[in-house]
């Protein structure tokens, strides 16, 4: 209201949905959230939904895909732009912050003294696999490897460009070795970070 923007708000009993369908709370919340997006899009007559996933979310997603055996396609993680049919509605999902680290977002907000709301369940490692990856697995990996492994994991999304985009593309071996990866924040405002990566592709077939 302060900024003169319309807001659509819904309340869903996620716990009841999880029990009824036999889902985890994480899955039930995701399904309910997507259904709300579709409903709001129909009401507002819009076809594009902007999501706030950032680079740290991408790193978690790639690691979860690897653990679940998603193969080379899973290395692509979340796409910047994708089309999905949700509750009978065709929507374009856009993720403009996939190249921005969570710490950059927090710093941008703090500098401008903006108020925001955060889901308290995100801090609970007992709430779903993603929270366990975020609060337990990734910190342990950082300690073992002596580096911020989220950077390497997030850059795996370049597989989306190299071998996962389009039905006719396939890769015979995981011959992707990244030799340089740079994350840079441009200036005092929150712009999309620059990701620089060089790849050597060996024994791979595209066609």
PDB file of N, CA and C in Angstrom, residues 54-106:
ATOM      1  N   UNK A  54      17.958 -17.335  -5.453  1.00  0.00           N
ATOM      2  CA  UNK A  54      19.264 -16.731  -5.651  1.00  0.00           C
ATOM      3  C   UNK A  54      20.334 -17.815  -5.825  1.00  0.00           C
ATOM      4  N   UNK A  55      21.595 -17.396  -5.912  1.00  0.00           N
ATOM      5  CA  UNK A  55      22.679 -18.326  -6.227  1.00  0.00           C
ATOM      6  C   UNK A  55      22.845 -19.409  -5.161  1.00  0.00           C
ATOM      7  N   UNK A  56      22.630 -19.077  -3.907  1.00  0.00           N
ATOM      8  CA  UNK A  56      22.756 -20.083  -2.854  1.00  0.00           C
ATOM      9  C   UNK A  56      21.651 -21.126  -2.961  1.00  0.00           C
ATOM     10  N   UNK A  57      20.436 -20.703  -3.345  1.00  0.00           N
ATOM     11  CA  UNK A  57      19.363 -21.659  -3.612  1.00  0.00           C
ATOM     12  C   UNK A  57      19.754 -22.583  -4.760  1.00  0.00           C
ATOM     13  N   UNK A  58      20.392 -22.008  -5.777  1.00  0.00           N
ATOM     14  CA  UNK A  58      20.811 -22.805  -6.930  1.00  0.00           C
ATOM     15  C   UNK A  58      21.829 -23.858  -6.524  1.00  0.00           C
ATOM     16  N   UNK A  59      22.786 -23.484  -5.678  1.00  0.00           N
ATOM     17  CA  UNK A  59      23.793 -24.437  -5.222  1.00  0.00           C
ATOM     18  C   UNK A  59      23.142 -25.600  -4.474  1.00  0.00           C
ATOM     19  N   UNK A  60      22.179 -25.293  -3.620  1.00  0.00           N
ATOM     20  CA  UNK A  60      21.458 -26.342  -2.889  1.00  0.00           C
ATOM     21  C   UNK A  60      20.709 -27.263  -3.847  1.00  0.00           C
ATOM     22  N   UNK A  61      20.076 -26.677  -4.851  1.00  0.00           N
ATOM     23  CA  UNK A  61      19.299 -27.454  -5.809  1.00  0.00           C
ATOM     24  C   UNK A  61      20.189 -28.411  -6.591  1.00  0.00           C
ATOM     25  N   UNK A  62      21.325 -27.915  -7.074  1.00  0.00           N
ATOM     26  CA  UNK A  62      22.243 -28.766  -7.837  1.00  0.00           C
ATOM     27  C   UNK A  62      22.741 -29.923  -6.978  1.00  0.00           C
ATOM     28  N   UNK A  63      23.103 -29.647  -5.732  1.00  0.00           N
ATOM     29  CA  UNK A  63      23.602 -30.692  -4.834  1.00  0.00           C
ATOM     30  C   UNK A  63      22.521 -31.733  -4.572  1.00  0.00           C
ATOM     31  N   UNK A  64      21.285 -31.307  -4.382  1.00  0.00           N
ATOM     32  CA  UNK A  64      20.181 -32.242  -4.157  1.00  0.00           C
ATOM     33  C   UNK A  64      19.931 -33.082  -5.407  1.00  0.00           C
ATOM     34  N   UNK A  65      20.029 -32.480  -6.578  1.00  0.00           N
ATOM     35  CA  UNK A  65      19.845 -33.234  -7.817  1.00  0.00           C
ATOM     36  C   UNK A  65      20.928 -34.306  -7.972  1.00  0.00           C
ATOM     37  N   UNK A  66      22.164 -33.945  -7.656  1.00  0.00           N
ATOM     38  CA  UNK A  66      23.260 -34.910  -7.745  1.00  0.00           C
ATOM     39  C   UNK A  66      23.016 -36.093  -6.813  1.00  0.00           C
ATOM     40  N   UNK A  67      22.600 -35.803  -5.583  1.00  0.00           N
ATOM     41  CA  UNK A  67      22.375 -36.857  -4.590  1.00  0.00           C
ATOM     42  C   UNK A  67      21.229 -37.775  -5.000  1.00  0.00           C
ATOM     43  N   UNK A  68      20.278 -37.230  -5.751  1.00  0.00           N
ATOM     44  CA  UNK A  68      19.123 -38.010  -6.169  1.00  0.00           C
ATOM     45  C   UNK A  68      19.307 -38.672  -7.530  1.00  0.00           C
ATOM     46  N   UNK A  69      20.510 -38.530  -8.098  1.00  0.00           N
ATOM     47  CA  UNK A  69      20.803 -39.217  -9.348  1.00  0.00           C
ATOM     48  C   UNK A  69      20.113 -38.624 -10.557  1.00  0.00           C
ATOM     49  N   UNK A  70      19.998 -37.303 -10.604  1.00  0.00           N
ATOM     50  CA  UNK A  70      19.306 -36.665 -11.720  1.00  0.00           C
ATOM     51  C   UNK A  70      20.147 -36.604 -12.997  1.00  0.00           C
ATOM     52  N   UNK A  71      21.423 -36.972 -12.915  1.00  0.00           N
ATOM     53  CA  UNK A  71      22.262 -37.000 -14.100  1.00  0.00           C
ATOM     54  C   UNK A  71      22.673 -35.608 -14.554  1.00  0.00           C
ATOM     55  N   UNK A  72      23.169 -35.534 -15.812  1.00  0.00           N
ATOM     56  CA  UNK A  72      23.676 -34.278 -16.347  1.00  0.00           C
ATOM     57  C   UNK A  72      22.593 -33.211 -16.375  1.00  0.00           C
ATOM     58  N   UNK A  73      21.355 -33.613 -16.675  1.00  0.00           N
ATOM     59  CA  UNK A  73      20.257 -32.647 -16.702  1.00  0.00           C
ATOM     60  C   UNK A  73      20.055 -31.979 -15.363  1.00  0.00           C
ATOM     61  N   UNK A  74      20.289 -32.734 -14.272  1.00  0.00           N
ATOM     62  CA  UNK A  74      20.115 -32.169 -12.950  1.00  0.00           C
ATOM     63  C   UNK A  74      21.156 -31.121 -12.607  1.00  0.00           C
ATOM     64  N   UNK A  75      22.337 -31.186 -13.281  1.00  0.00           N
ATOM     65  CA  UNK A  75      23.372 -30.201 -13.026  1.00  0.00           C
ATOM     66  C   UNK A  75      22.945 -28.801 -13.430  1.00  0.00           C
ATOM     67  N   UNK A  76      21.950 -28.713 -14.318  1.00  0.00           N
ATOM     68  CA  UNK A  76      21.493 -27.395 -14.767  1.00  0.00           C
ATOM     69  C   UNK A  76      20.777 -26.645 -13.654  1.00  0.00           C
ATOM     70  N   UNK A  77      20.301 -27.365 -12.660  1.00  0.00           N
ATOM     71  CA  UNK A  77      19.598 -26.702 -11.572  1.00  0.00           C
ATOM     72  C   UNK A  77      18.345 -26.002 -12.053  1.00  0.00           C
ATOM     73  N   UNK A  78      18.053 -24.863 -11.447  1.00  0.00           N
ATOM     74  CA  UNK A  78      16.887 -24.076 -11.849  1.00  0.00           C
ATOM     75  C   UNK A  78      17.248 -23.199 -13.043  1.00  0.00           C
ATOM     76  N   UNK A  79      16.316 -23.024 -13.946  1.00  0.00           N
ATOM     77  CA  UNK A  79      16.563 -22.186 -15.114  1.00  0.00           C
ATOM     78  C   UNK A  79      16.102 -20.761 -14.861  1.00  0.00           C
ATOM     79  N   UNK A  80      16.761 -19.834 -15.523  1.00  0.00           N
ATOM     80  CA  UNK A  80      16.367 -18.434 -15.397  1.00  0.00           C
ATOM     81  C   UNK A  80      14.947 -18.220 -15.910  1.00  0.00           C
ATOM     82  N   UNK A  81      14.583 -18.953 -16.933  1.00  0.00           N
ATOM     83  CA  UNK A  81      13.254 -18.820 -17.504  1.00  0.00           C
ATOM     84  C   UNK A  81      12.727 -20.197 -17.879  1.00  0.00           C
ATOM     85  N   UNK A  82      11.534 -20.508 -17.459  1.00  0.00           N
ATOM     86  CA  UNK A  82      10.926 -21.795 -17.789  1.00  0.00           C
ATOM     87  C   UNK A  82       9.416 -21.630 -17.888  1.00  0.00           C
ATOM     88  N   UNK A  83       8.813 -22.478 -18.686  1.00  0.00           N
ATOM     89  CA  UNK A  83       7.360 -22.459 -18.837  1.00  0.00           C
ATOM     90  C   UNK A  83       6.777 -23.704 -18.175  1.00  0.00           C
ATOM     91  N   UNK A  84       5.749 -23.495 -17.377  1.00  0.00           N
ATOM     92  CA  UNK A  84       5.114 -24.613 -16.688  1.00  0.00           C
ATOM     93  C   UNK A  84       3.602 -24.436 -16.708  1.00  0.00           C
ATOM     94  N   UNK A  85       2.906 -25.561 -16.752  1.00  0.00           N
ATOM     95  CA  UNK A  85       1.451 -25.542 -16.602  1.00  0.00           C
ATOM     96  C   UNK A  85       1.132 -25.878 -15.152  1.00  0.00           C
ATOM     97  N   UNK A  86       0.557 -24.917 -14.448  1.00  0.00           N
ATOM     98  CA  UNK A  86       0.244 -25.089 -13.034  1.00  0.00           C
ATOM     99  C   UNK A  86      -1.244 -24.894 -12.839  1.00  0.00           C
ATOM    100  N   UNK A  87      -1.906 -25.920 -12.324  1.00  0.00           N
ATOM    101  CA  UNK A  87      -3.357 -25.864 -12.094  1.00  0.00           C
ATOM    102  C   UNK A  87      -4.096 -25.421 -13.354  1.00  0.00           C
ATOM    103  N   UNK A  88      -3.643 -25.933 -14.495  1.00  0.00           N
ATOM    104  CA  UNK A  88      -4.304 -25.630 -15.749  1.00  0.00           C
ATOM    105  C   UNK A  88      -3.945 -24.297 -16.370  1.00  0.00           C
ATOM    106  N   UNK A  89      -3.000 -23.567 -15.778  1.00  0.00           N
ATOM    107  CA  UNK A  89      -2.612 -22.253 -16.276  1.00  0.00           C
ATOM    108  C   UNK A  89      -1.172 -22.289 -16.764  1.00  0.00           C
ATOM    109  N   UNK A  90      -0.947 -21.826 -18.002  1.00  0.00           N
ATOM    110  CA  UNK A  90       0.401 -21.747 -18.555  1.00  0.00           C
ATOM    111  C   UNK A  90       1.097 -20.503 -18.001  1.00  0.00           C
ATOM    112  N   UNK A  91       2.223 -20.707 -17.320  1.00  0.00           N
ATOM    113  CA  UNK A  91       2.951 -19.599 -16.714  1.00  0.00           C
ATOM    114  C   UNK A  91       4.422 -19.629 -17.116  1.00  0.00           C
ATOM    115  N   UNK A  92       5.002 -18.454 -17.243  1.00  0.00           N
ATOM    116  CA  UNK A  92       6.440 -18.322 -17.435  1.00  0.00           C
ATOM    117  C   UNK A  92       7.053 -17.931 -16.102  1.00  0.00           C
ATOM    118  N   UNK A  93       7.951 -18.768 -15.589  1.00  0.00           N
ATOM    119  CA  UNK A  93       8.615 -18.511 -14.317  1.00  0.00           C
ATOM    120  C   UNK A  93       9.976 -17.884 -14.594  1.00  0.00           C
ATOM    121  N   UNK A  94      10.225 -16.720 -14.005  1.00  0.00           N
ATOM    122  CA  UNK A  94      11.465 -15.978 -14.209  1.00  0.00           C
ATOM    123  C   UNK A  94      12.226 -15.863 -12.885  1.00  0.00           C
ATOM    124  N   UNK A  95      13.529 -16.137 -12.947  1.00  0.00           N
ATOM    125  CA  UNK A  95      14.369 -16.081 -11.747  1.00  0.00           C
ATOM    126  C   UNK A  95      15.561 -15.155 -12.006  1.00  0.00           C
ATOM    127  N   UNK A  96      15.362 -13.848 -11.902  1.00  0.00           N
ATOM    128  CA  UNK A  96      16.422 -12.895 -12.254  1.00  0.00           C
ATOM    129  C   UNK A  96      17.578 -12.826 -11.261  1.00  0.00           C
ATOM    130  N   UNK A  97      17.437 -13.427 -10.080  1.00  0.00           N
ATOM    131  CA  UNK A  97      18.474 -13.301  -9.046  1.00  0.00           C
ATOM    132  C   UNK A  97      19.357 -14.543  -8.921  1.00  0.00           C
ATOM    133  N   UNK A  98      19.312 -15.439  -9.886  1.00  0.00           N
ATOM    134  CA  UNK A  98      20.079 -16.678  -9.768  1.00  0.00           C
ATOM    135  C   UNK A  98      21.584 -16.450  -9.735  1.00  0.00           C
ATOM    136  N   UNK A  99      22.047 -15.310 -10.178  1.00  0.00           N
ATOM    137  CA  UNK A  99      23.482 -15.019 -10.157  1.00  0.00           C
ATOM    138  C   UNK A  99      23.897 -14.192  -8.940  1.00  0.00           C
ATOM    139  N   UNK A 100      22.962 -13.927  -8.046  1.00  0.00           N
ATOM    140  CA  UNK A 100      23.230 -13.055  -6.898  1.00  0.00           C
ATOM    141  C   UNK A 100      23.269 -13.890  -5.619  1.00  0.00           C
ATOM    142  N   UNK A 101      24.319 -13.701  -4.809  1.00  0.00           N
ATOM    143  CA  UNK A 101      24.433 -14.436  -3.559  1.00  0.00           C
ATOM    144  C   UNK A 101      23.493 -13.869  -2.505  1.00  0.00           C
ATOM    145  N   UNK A 102      23.091 -14.707  -1.566  1.00  0.00           N
ATOM    146  CA  UNK A 102      22.192 -14.284  -0.492  1.00  0.00           C
ATOM    147  C   UNK A 102      22.824 -13.148   0.322  1.00  0.00           C
ATOM    148  N   UNK A 103      24.123 -13.229   0.553  1.00  0.00           N
ATOM    149  CA  UNK A 103      24.796 -12.189   1.337  1.00  0.00           C
ATOM    150  C   UNK A 103      24.712 -10.832   0.635  1.00  0.00           C
ATOM    151  N   UNK A 104      24.771 -10.828  -0.695  1.00  0.00           N
ATOM    152  CA  UNK A 104      24.639  -9.580  -1.445  1.00  0.00           C
ATOM    153  C   UNK A 104      23.247  -8.980  -1.263  1.00  0.00           C
ATOM    154  N   UNK A 105      22.248  -9.840  -1.306  1.00  0.00           N
ATOM    155  CA  UNK A 105      20.863  -9.376  -1.131  1.00  0.00           C
ATOM    156  C   UNK A 105      20.680  -8.802   0.270  1.00  0.00           C
ATOM    157  N   UNK A 106      21.179  -9.520   1.284  1.00  0.00           N
ATOM    158  CA  UNK A 106      21.060  -9.043   2.667  1.00  0.00           C
ATOM    159  C   UNK A 106      21.754  -7.690   2.840  1.00  0.00           C
TER     160      UNK A 106
END
